[in-house]
mmCIF file of C-alpha atoms in Angstrom:
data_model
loop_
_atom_site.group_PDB
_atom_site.id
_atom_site.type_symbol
_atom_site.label_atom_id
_atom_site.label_comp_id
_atom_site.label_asym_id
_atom_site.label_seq_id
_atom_site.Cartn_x
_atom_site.Cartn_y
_atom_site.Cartn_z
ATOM 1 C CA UNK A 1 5.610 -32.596 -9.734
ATOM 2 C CA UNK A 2 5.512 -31.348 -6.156
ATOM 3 C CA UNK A 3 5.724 -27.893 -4.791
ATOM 4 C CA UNK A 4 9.075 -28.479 -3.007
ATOM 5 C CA UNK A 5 10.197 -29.274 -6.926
ATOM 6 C CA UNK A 6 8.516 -25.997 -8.069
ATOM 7 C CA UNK A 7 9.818 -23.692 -5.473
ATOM 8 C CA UNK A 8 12.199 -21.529 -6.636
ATOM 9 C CA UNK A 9 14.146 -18.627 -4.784
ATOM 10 C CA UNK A 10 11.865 -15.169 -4.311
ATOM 11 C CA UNK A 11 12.643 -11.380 -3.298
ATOM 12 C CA UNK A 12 11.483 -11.246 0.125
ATOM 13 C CA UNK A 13 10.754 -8.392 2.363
ATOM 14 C CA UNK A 14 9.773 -8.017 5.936
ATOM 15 C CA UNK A 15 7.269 -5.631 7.391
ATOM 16 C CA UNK A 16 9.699 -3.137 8.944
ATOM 17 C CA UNK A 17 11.271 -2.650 4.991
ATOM 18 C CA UNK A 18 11.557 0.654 3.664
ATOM 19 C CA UNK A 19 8.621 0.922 0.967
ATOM 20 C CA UNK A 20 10.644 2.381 -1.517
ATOM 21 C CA UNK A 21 13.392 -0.271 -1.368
ATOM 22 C CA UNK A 22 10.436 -2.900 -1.966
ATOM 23 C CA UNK A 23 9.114 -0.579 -4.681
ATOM 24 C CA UNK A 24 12.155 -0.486 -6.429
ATOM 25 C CA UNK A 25 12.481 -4.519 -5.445
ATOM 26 C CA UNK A 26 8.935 -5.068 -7.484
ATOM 27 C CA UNK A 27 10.113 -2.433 -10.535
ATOM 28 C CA UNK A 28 13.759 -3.853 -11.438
ATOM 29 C CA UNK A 29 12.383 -7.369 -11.139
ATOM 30 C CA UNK A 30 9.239 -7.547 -12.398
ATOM 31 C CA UNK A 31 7.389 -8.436 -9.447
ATOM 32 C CA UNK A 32 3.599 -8.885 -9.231
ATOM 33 C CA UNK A 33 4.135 -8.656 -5.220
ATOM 34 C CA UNK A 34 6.354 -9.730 -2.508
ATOM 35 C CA UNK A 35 6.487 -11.949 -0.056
ATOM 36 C CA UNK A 36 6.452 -10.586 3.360
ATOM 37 C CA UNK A 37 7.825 -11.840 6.369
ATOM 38 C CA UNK A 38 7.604 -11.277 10.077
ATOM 39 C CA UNK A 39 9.905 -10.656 12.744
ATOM 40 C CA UNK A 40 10.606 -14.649 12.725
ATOM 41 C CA UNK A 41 11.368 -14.624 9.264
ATOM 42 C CA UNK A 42 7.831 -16.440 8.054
ATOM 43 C CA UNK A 43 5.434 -15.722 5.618
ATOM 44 C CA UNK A 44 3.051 -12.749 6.931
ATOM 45 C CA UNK A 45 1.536 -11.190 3.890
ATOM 46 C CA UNK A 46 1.598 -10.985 -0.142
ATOM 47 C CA UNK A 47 2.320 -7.123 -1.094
ATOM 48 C CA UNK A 48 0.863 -6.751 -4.727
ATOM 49 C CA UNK A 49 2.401 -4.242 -6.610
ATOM 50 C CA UNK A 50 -0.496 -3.201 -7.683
ATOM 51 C CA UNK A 51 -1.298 -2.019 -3.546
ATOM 52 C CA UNK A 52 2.448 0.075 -4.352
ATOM 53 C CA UNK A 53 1.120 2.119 -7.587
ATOM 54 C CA UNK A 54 -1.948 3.064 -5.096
ATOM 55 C CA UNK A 55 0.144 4.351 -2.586
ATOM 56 C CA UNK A 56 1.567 6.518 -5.197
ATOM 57 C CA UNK A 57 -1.645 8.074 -6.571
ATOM 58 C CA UNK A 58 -3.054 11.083 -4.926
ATOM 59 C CA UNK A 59 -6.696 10.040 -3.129
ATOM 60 C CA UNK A 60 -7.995 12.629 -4.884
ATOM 61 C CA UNK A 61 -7.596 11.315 -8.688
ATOM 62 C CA UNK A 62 -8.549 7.529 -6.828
ATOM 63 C CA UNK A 63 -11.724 9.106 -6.000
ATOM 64 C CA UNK A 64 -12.177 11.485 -9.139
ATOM 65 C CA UNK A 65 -9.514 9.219 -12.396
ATOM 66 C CA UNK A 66 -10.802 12.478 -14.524
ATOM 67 C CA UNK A 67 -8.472 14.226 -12.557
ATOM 68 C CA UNK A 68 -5.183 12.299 -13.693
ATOM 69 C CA UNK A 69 -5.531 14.201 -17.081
ATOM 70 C CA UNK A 70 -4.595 17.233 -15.839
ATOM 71 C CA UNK A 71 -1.564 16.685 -12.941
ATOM 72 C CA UNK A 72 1.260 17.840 -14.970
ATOM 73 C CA UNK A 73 4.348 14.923 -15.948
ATOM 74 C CA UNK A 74 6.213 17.379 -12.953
ATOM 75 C CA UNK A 75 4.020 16.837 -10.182
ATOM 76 C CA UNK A 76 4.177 13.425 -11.436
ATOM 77 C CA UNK A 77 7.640 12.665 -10.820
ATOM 78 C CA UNK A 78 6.973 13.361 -7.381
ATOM 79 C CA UNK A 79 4.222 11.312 -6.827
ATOM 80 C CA UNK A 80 7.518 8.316 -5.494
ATOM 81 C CA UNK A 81 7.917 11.192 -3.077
ATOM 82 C CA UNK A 82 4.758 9.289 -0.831
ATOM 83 C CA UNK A 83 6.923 6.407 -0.099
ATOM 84 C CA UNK A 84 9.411 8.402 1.256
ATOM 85 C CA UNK A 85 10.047 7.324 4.998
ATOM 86 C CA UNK A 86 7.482 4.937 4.919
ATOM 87 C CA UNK A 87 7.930 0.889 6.298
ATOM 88 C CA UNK A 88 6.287 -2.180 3.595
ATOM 89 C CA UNK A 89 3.864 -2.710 6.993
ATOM 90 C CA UNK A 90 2.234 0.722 6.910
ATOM 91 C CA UNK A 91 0.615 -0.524 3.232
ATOM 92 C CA UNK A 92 -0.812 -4.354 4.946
ATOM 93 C CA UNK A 93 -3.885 -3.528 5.116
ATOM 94 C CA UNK A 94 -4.727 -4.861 9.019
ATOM 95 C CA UNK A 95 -7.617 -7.158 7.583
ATOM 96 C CA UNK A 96 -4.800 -8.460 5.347
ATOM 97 C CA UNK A 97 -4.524 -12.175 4.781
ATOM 98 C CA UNK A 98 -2.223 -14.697 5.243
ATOM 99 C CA UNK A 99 -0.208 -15.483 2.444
ATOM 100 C CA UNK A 100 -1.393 -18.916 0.763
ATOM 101 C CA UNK A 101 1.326 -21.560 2.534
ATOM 102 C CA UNK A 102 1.588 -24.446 0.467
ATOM 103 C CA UNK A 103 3.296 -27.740 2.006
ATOM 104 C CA UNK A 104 6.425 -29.120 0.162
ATOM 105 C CA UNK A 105 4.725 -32.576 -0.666
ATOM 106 C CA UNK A 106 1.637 -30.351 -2.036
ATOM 107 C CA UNK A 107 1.013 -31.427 -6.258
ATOM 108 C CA UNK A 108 0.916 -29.158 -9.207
ATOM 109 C CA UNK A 109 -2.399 -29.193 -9.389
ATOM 110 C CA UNK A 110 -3.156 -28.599 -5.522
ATOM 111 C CA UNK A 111 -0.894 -25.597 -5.401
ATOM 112 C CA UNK A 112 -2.962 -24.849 -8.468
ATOM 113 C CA UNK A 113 -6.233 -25.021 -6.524
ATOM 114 C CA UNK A 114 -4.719 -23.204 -3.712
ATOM 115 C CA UNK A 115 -3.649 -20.279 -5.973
ATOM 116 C CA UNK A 116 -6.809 -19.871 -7.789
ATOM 117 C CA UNK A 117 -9.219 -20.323 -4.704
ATOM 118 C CA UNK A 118 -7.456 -17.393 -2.518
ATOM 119 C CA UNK A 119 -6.635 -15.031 -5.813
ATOM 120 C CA UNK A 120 -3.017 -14.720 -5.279
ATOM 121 C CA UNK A 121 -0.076 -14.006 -8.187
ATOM 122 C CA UNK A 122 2.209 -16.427 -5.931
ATOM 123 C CA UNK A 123 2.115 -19.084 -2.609
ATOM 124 C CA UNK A 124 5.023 -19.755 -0.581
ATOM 125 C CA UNK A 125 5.994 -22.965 -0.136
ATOM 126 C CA UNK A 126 7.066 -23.713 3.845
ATOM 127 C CA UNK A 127 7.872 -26.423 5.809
ATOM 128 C CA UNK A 128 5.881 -26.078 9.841
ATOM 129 C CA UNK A 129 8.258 -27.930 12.377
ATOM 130 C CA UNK A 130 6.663 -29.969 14.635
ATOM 131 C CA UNK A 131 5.179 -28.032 18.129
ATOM 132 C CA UNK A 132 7.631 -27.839 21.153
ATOM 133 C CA UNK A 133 7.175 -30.864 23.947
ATOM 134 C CA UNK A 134 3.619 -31.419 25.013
ATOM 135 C CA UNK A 135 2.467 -29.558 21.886
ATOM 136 C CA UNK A 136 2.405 -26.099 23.797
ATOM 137 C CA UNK A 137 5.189 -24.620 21.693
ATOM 138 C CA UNK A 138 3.950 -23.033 17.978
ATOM 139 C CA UNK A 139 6.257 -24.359 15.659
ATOM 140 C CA UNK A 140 8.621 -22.433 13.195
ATOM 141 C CA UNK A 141 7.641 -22.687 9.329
ATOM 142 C CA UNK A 142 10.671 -22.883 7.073
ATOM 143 C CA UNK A 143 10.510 -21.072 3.913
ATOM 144 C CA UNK A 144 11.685 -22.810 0.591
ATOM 145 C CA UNK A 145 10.546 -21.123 -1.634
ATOM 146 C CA UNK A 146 8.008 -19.310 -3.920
ATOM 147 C CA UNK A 147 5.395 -20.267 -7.064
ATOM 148 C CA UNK A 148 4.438 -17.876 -8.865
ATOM 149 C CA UNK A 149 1.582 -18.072 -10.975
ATOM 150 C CA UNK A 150 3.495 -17.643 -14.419
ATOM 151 C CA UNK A 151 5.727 -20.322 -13.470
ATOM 152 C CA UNK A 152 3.024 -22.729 -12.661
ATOM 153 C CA UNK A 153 0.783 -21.857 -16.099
ATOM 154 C CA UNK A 154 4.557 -22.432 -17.716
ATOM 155 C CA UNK A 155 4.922 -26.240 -15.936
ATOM 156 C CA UNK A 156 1.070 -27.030 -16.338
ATOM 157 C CA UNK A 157 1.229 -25.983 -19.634
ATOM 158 C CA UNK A 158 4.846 -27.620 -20.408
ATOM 159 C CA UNK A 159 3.553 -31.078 -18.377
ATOM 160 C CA UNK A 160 0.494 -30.678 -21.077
ATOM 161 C CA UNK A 161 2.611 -30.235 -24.004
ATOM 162 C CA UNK A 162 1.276 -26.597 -24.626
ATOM 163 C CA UNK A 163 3.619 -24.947 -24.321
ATOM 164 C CA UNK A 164 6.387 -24.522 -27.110
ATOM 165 C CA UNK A 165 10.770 -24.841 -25.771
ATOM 166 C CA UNK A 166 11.995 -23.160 -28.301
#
């Protein structure tokens, strides 16, 4: 099976989103991140949910966890309150990299190697057009799709009959 054939639609967001629109995005769907994209519309960055929930904890109970015991369930509720007016590219971290880019004709098993080698709960899977005449032009990549990494432990496992249908 080839990426382009595991590739399936994704939430998307670009870096000029509001943060708590992509919060929500992640909560109501179940996301382990979102794909972000740039100003052309390709990949730029994977935003884990889990980099979300830290934007919503004080840096004081980060620093001290001892300290979560006693914020009260009020001052809780307002913890959403720190997304508030804030853009998906204010929590890339600058250092941030590239999402994992897998090519269409790419097998199970090599988006596989690609997932596990870079650490990431999904790769996109993108098309690059060719460069411009004389090869000075960057070319565009095309998104198709996503792979997440449940869906790929689901085929692997399916393809290895480990997984039950019923």
């Amino acid at each position: 099976m080839r990426a382009r054939d595991l590739a399936v639609a994704y939430e998307t967001v670009s870096v000029d989103s509001d943060a708590m629109d992509a919060a929500r995005l992640m909560a109501e769907h179940k996301l382990p991140g979102l794909l972000v994209l740039d100003e052309r519309g390709e990949p730029r960055a994977i935003l884990p949910a889990s980099q979300m929930i830290k934007a919503l904890v004080p840096e004081y109970v980060i620093e001290d966890p001892t300290l979560a015991a006693v914020v009260d369930e009020k001052h809780a509720d307002r913890l959403c309150q720190a997304l508030a007016g804030r853009r998906v590219g204010d929590y890339l971290s600058s250092k941030a990299a590239p999402p994992p880019i897998a090519d269409p004709d790419d097998t199970a098993l090599e988006v596989a190697a690609l997932m596990a080698q870079v650490r990431s709960p999904l790769v996109a899977v993108a098309e690059k057009d060719k460069a411009g005449p004389g090869g000075r032009e960057k070319g565009r990549t095309h998104l198709l799709g996503v792979i997440t990494a449940s869906h790929l432990l689901h085929e692997l496992l399916g393809a290895a009959g480990a997984v039950s249908t019923g």
